[in-house]
Amino acid sequence: MSVTYIDAIREAQEDLLREDDRVFLYGQDIASFGGAFKATKGLAEAYPNRVFDSPISEDAMIGLAVGAAIEGMRPIIEMQFADFSSIAFNQIVNQAATHYYRTGMPIPITVRLPSGGTPGSGPFHSQSMEGLYAQYPGLVVVTPATVSDAYHMLIDAVKMDDPVIYCEHKFLYRWLKAKSIKGEHLPIGQARIARPGKHATVVTYSAMVHEAVRAADRLQQDGWEIEVVDLRSVKPLDIDTVLASVARTGRLLAVGEAFPWGGVTAEVVSRVTEEGFHLLDAPPQRLNSRDTPVPYHPKLWAAHRPTPESISEALRKLLSF
Amino acid sequence: MPIVPILMPQLGESIAEATVIRLDIKVGDEVKTDQEIIEVETNKATMGITTLCNGVVSEIRAVEGVSYSVGSLLGLLEVTEEEIARTGVDTLETLEAKNHSQPQETKSGEENLHFALDGDSYEEDPSIVPTVKGLPVPTGVMGAHYISPRMRARMNDMGLREADISAIAGTGAGGRVTVEDLERFLDYLESWPSAPASPMRLAVADAMRRSWTRPLATVGLPVLLDRLLQHRREQVKKPGLTLYLLRAFAIALKEQPMTAGYLIGEKVVHPRSFDIGVAVQVEDGVVVPAMRKVDQKTLSELVAEYDDLVDRARRRRLTEADSRGGIATVTNFGTFGLTTGTPIPLPNETLILGIGAGRKKPVWSEQVEAFLPATEAELLLTFDHRVVDGGGAGMLLNRVAVLLQQPENL
């Protein structure tokens, strides 16, 4: 019996609803329909009056959540797609993110963003927004890559007093399976060595962790040992674990599925260059998706995002420097 | 004839299923590409399912009023081989081969098939060739000329300079030395006998290394020493051979001060005072105290000062002022019995004048029309070729040689 990444998200929400009266779920079609991806399936029936359908207004959804949080609740908001959260951008970055700083009152909301690309999802249903939200002080941005992290990080996100942007990867929903939901439990803000190695470090997060591990497996056949660091949360960014890895390997490749301009990979390279310049034996490298909207056609999409093949290629170039 | 399935298509993002509301076809109907054949309704909109190619309806499985999940089989078309080839659509056979691990009919409309990727079925498309930009590969950097930040840090840890690692053949891009190359080299050296270098040795090494960053060239000519040695024998306080050289050099430089210029950026800095250094061999190194304003004092006036300076240098009793640099150096490596060499000026000097050991040679005399024995030595001048050229250096050296033939004027 195996459980999937989306099972973990559903189970975390169920456990939160059961254990904490302050928790409620709010989002489009999440009640009787169970959500676009069935992440809240059956929860409305099990917890009546605590799982609500929202109007099709992301702005109103976050506005309601901020108000509820002020009144002492711990809402979990499901955005149908991460891409649509741009409509709630003002509420998230101007209201939720700044509230504690302005008033001393925390806003413990959790915003679930179904993120990242899947074949044929096109420009409006594939985007990765973590870099955008991580730019703003006052927000915590998490990007679970494993079934266990999907569960534990959602629990931790809701328990946290800060507003948390929880970026769940749609590609992992049903593809990623584990023997059990609960596993290794690291706190938010701590990165994980997904695969140890000594010749180069790949720093990545979310679905790209799996692509990086596949690339590392390929390079192992040629005798290269690649260390893969799963950031887990992109903000706070666990730069210590990253620097420790670069100290072991001397070579850095930051991989992200988001667009290449700025963002998490740029931050990783910038921080390592700033704090660990003396550790680098080769120019630090980045691999992101292309600087175009996400294409619809599956083949174009496969060429747009980093893949095990392109990560291997980037690593070979880095290793031959 | 190949059979092409009519499938419930993906009708929009987050649409898992759709209800068939009207069938516009019956078995035996001939259909054309893109013809609307089944009308379906989702929770968002009503739309038509179209055919992917020309064909004949051979079977209908969909029932009006029933919901089917995305990917469900709604009917079958008989299609000619030519049409398959033209459109490239999947037949029932090719589709089954592709989806061997995924059942077509899934349980009701519960799962969102759009994202139902099976663990085993995730394969990369081999037709996608990755294009990954390369690194800025350093070119023409064989050896230790490109130093990465990590290499630099490791070298600083170890007190290593570029010259120390020039023995390493690099395995990195453009033959650069990587940290791994360096570590291998250090491991290799572990097995060799070694001892710490003295501060004197390190000081000389540092000065020579810094000096060697410049394009240095050496010119030379033989000079007869007989008159000089004769003059020396006649003196009460005998000046050292090096002092003659020092004095002649200072006079020549004063006449041609440009040659002792020092290049800084786009400027040549000229000597302000004709202070000339003397290379003195001491234990495990060389020191170069300078004599001040050599152009303004005569040879006999300089003897005491010179002897004192050399004596204190040998006893390592030089003051800070003694060691402050001059504009050029004189070295007499002839004292080691050497006849020729390529002296290296200090990093803050442009010139160094050297002299080898004197040797008895037959020299043709026009006066007596015979070979006469004479003492000859090589006079050598090394210069920074950025500042001085062979011609300028030659003029200076010739002038020194002429002055040495008139020791009484020094």
PDB file of C-alpha atoms in Angstrom, chain A residues 33 36-38 41 118-121 125 171 174-175 177 211 214 218 246-247 250-251 277-281 283 285 290 299 302-303 305 307-310 313-314 317-318 320-321, chain B residues 13-14 43-44 109-112 114-119 122-125 127-128 130-138 146 148-151 153 171-173 176-180:
ATOM      1  CA  PHE A  33     -16.503  18.845  -5.131  1.00  0.00           C
ATOM      2  CA  ALA A  36      -9.840  20.631  -8.475  1.00  0.00           C
ATOM      3  CA  PHE A  37      -7.204  18.081  -7.522  1.00  0.00           C
ATOM      4  CA  LYS A  38      -9.255  16.325  -4.829  1.00  0.00           C
ATOM      5  CA  LYS A  41     -12.002  15.134  -0.844  1.00  0.00           C
ATOM      6  CA  THR A 118       2.612  19.177 -15.941  1.00  0.00           C
ATOM      7  CA  PRO A 119       2.397  18.105 -19.584  1.00  0.00           C
ATOM      8  CA  GLY A 120      -0.072  20.199 -21.540  1.00  0.00           C
ATOM      9  CA  SER A 121      -0.945  22.651 -18.781  1.00  0.00           C
ATOM     10  CA  HIS A 125      -1.668  26.473 -15.035  1.00  0.00           C
ATOM     11  CA  PHE A 171       3.508  16.978 -10.988  1.00  0.00           C
ATOM     12  CA  ARG A 174      -0.042  11.320  -7.953  1.00  0.00           C
ATOM     13  CA  TRP A 175       3.325  10.484  -9.428  1.00  0.00           C
ATOM     14  CA  LYS A 177       4.491   7.719  -3.839  1.00  0.00           C
ATOM     15  CA  GLU A 211      14.910  15.362 -11.612  1.00  0.00           C
ATOM     16  CA  ARG A 214      17.822  11.182 -11.607  1.00  0.00           C
ATOM     17  CA  ARG A 218      23.135   8.995 -14.505  1.00  0.00           C
ATOM     18  CA  VAL A 246      29.716  23.623  -1.568  1.00  0.00           C
ATOM     19  CA  ALA A 247      32.622  23.410   0.892  1.00  0.00           C
ATOM     20  CA  GLY A 250      33.597  23.289  -4.726  1.00  0.00           C
ATOM     21  CA  ARG A 251      31.024  23.343  -7.527  1.00  0.00           C
ATOM     22  CA  PHE A 277      33.374  32.773  -2.781  1.00  0.00           C
ATOM     23  CA  HIS A 278      36.486  31.076  -1.430  1.00  0.00           C
ATOM     24  CA  LEU A 279      34.715  27.702  -1.655  1.00  0.00           C
ATOM     25  CA  LEU A 280      34.103  27.864  -5.401  1.00  0.00           C
ATOM     26  CA  ASP A 281      36.445  26.081  -7.778  1.00  0.00           C
ATOM     27  CA  PRO A 283      31.758  29.604 -11.668  1.00  0.00           C
ATOM     28  CA  GLN A 285      25.775  27.839 -12.399  1.00  0.00           C
ATOM     29  CA  ARG A 290      13.261  29.198 -20.329  1.00  0.00           C
ATOM     30  CA  LYS A 299       7.239  18.517 -26.227  1.00  0.00           C
ATOM     31  CA  ALA A 302       9.689  19.244 -21.906  1.00  0.00           C
ATOM     32  CA  ALA A 303      12.221  21.508 -23.617  1.00  0.00           C
ATOM     33  CA  ARG A 305      11.748  23.032 -18.031  1.00  0.00           C
ATOM     34  CA  THR A 307      14.965  17.718 -17.097  1.00  0.00           C
ATOM     35  CA  PRO A 308      17.337  14.981 -15.894  1.00  0.00           C
ATOM     36  CA  GLU A 309      18.926  15.239 -19.330  1.00  0.00           C
ATOM     37  CA  SER A 310      19.515  18.984 -19.199  1.00  0.00           C
ATOM     38  CA  GLU A 313      24.356  18.243 -19.306  1.00  0.00           C
ATOM     39  CA  ALA A 314      24.763  21.288 -17.060  1.00  0.00           C
ATOM     40  CA  LYS A 317      29.839  21.188 -18.164  1.00  0.00           C
ATOM     41  CA  LEU A 318      30.356  22.241 -14.571  1.00  0.00           C
ATOM     42  CA  SER A 320      34.685  19.663 -16.804  1.00  0.00           C
ATOM     43  CA  PHE A 321      35.578  23.217 -15.812  1.00  0.00           C
TER      44      PHE A 321
ATOM     45  CA  GLU B  13      -7.765  22.615 -16.822  1.00  0.00           C
ATOM     46  CA  SER B  14      -9.016  20.833 -13.721  1.00  0.00           C
ATOM     47  CA  ASN B  43     -19.245  21.708 -14.870  1.00  0.00           C
ATOM     48  CA  LYS B  44     -17.928  24.661 -16.822  1.00  0.00           C
ATOM     49  CA  GLY B 109     -15.009  10.386 -12.272  1.00  0.00           C
ATOM     50  CA  GLU B 110     -13.227  10.665  -8.973  1.00  0.00           C
ATOM     51  CA  GLU B 111      -9.629  10.959 -10.006  1.00  0.00           C
ATOM     52  CA  ASN B 112      -8.368  13.962 -11.856  1.00  0.00           C
ATOM     53  CA  HIS B 114      -5.089  15.269 -16.060  1.00  0.00           C
ATOM     54  CA  PHE B 115      -2.386  14.880 -13.463  1.00  0.00           C
ATOM     55  CA  ALA B 116      -2.579  11.149 -12.881  1.00  0.00           C
ATOM     56  CA  LEU B 117       0.946  10.316 -13.877  1.00  0.00           C
ATOM     57  CA  ASP B 118       1.846   6.778 -13.058  1.00  0.00           C
ATOM     58  CA  GLY B 119       5.136   6.119 -11.340  1.00  0.00           C
ATOM     59  CA  TYR B 122       7.102   8.796 -16.468  1.00  0.00           C
ATOM     60  CA  GLU B 123       9.683   8.748 -19.207  1.00  0.00           C
ATOM     61  CA  GLU B 124      11.618  11.551 -20.764  1.00  0.00           C
ATOM     62  CA  ASP B 125      10.927  12.308 -24.372  1.00  0.00           C
ATOM     63  CA  SER B 127      13.413  13.660 -29.005  1.00  0.00           C
ATOM     64  CA  ILE B 128      14.062  16.605 -26.687  1.00  0.00           C
ATOM     65  CA  PRO B 130      18.787  19.661 -24.065  1.00  0.00           C
ATOM     66  CA  THR B 131      20.507  22.928 -24.867  1.00  0.00           C
ATOM     67  CA  VAL B 132      22.413  24.077 -21.849  1.00  0.00           C
ATOM     68  CA  LYS B 133      24.665  27.091 -21.992  1.00  0.00           C
ATOM     69  CA  GLY B 134      28.300  26.375 -21.300  1.00  0.00           C
ATOM     70  CA  LEU B 135      30.616  27.861 -18.741  1.00  0.00           C
ATOM     71  CA  PRO B 136      32.994  30.692 -19.594  1.00  0.00           C
ATOM     72  CA  VAL B 137      35.878  28.357 -20.354  1.00  0.00           C
ATOM     73  CA  PRO B 138      39.219  30.034 -19.762  1.00  0.00           C
ATOM     74  CA  TYR B 146      43.545  30.787 -14.002  1.00  0.00           C
ATOM     75  CA  SER B 148      39.607  29.871  -8.981  1.00  0.00           C
ATOM     76  CA  PRO B 149      38.473  31.529  -5.737  1.00  0.00           C
ATOM     77  CA  ARG B 150      38.731  28.179  -3.967  1.00  0.00           C
ATOM     78  CA  MET B 151      42.225  27.579  -5.357  1.00  0.00           C
ATOM     79  CA  ALA B 153      41.880  30.442  -0.742  1.00  0.00           C
ATOM     80  CA  THR B 171      43.101  18.702 -15.712  1.00  0.00           C
ATOM     81  CA  GLY B 172      40.455  21.460 -15.762  1.00  0.00           C
ATOM     82  CA  ALA B 173      39.052  23.469 -18.649  1.00  0.00           C
ATOM     83  CA  ARG B 176      43.701  24.985 -15.681  1.00  0.00           C
ATOM     84  CA  VAL B 177      44.781  23.577 -12.312  1.00  0.00           C
ATOM     85  CA  THR B 178      41.760  22.533 -10.258  1.00  0.00           C
ATOM     86  CA  VAL B 179      41.647  22.169  -6.491  1.00  0.00           C
ATOM     87  CA  GLU B 180      41.728  18.390  -6.952  1.00  0.00           C
TER      88      GLU B 180
END
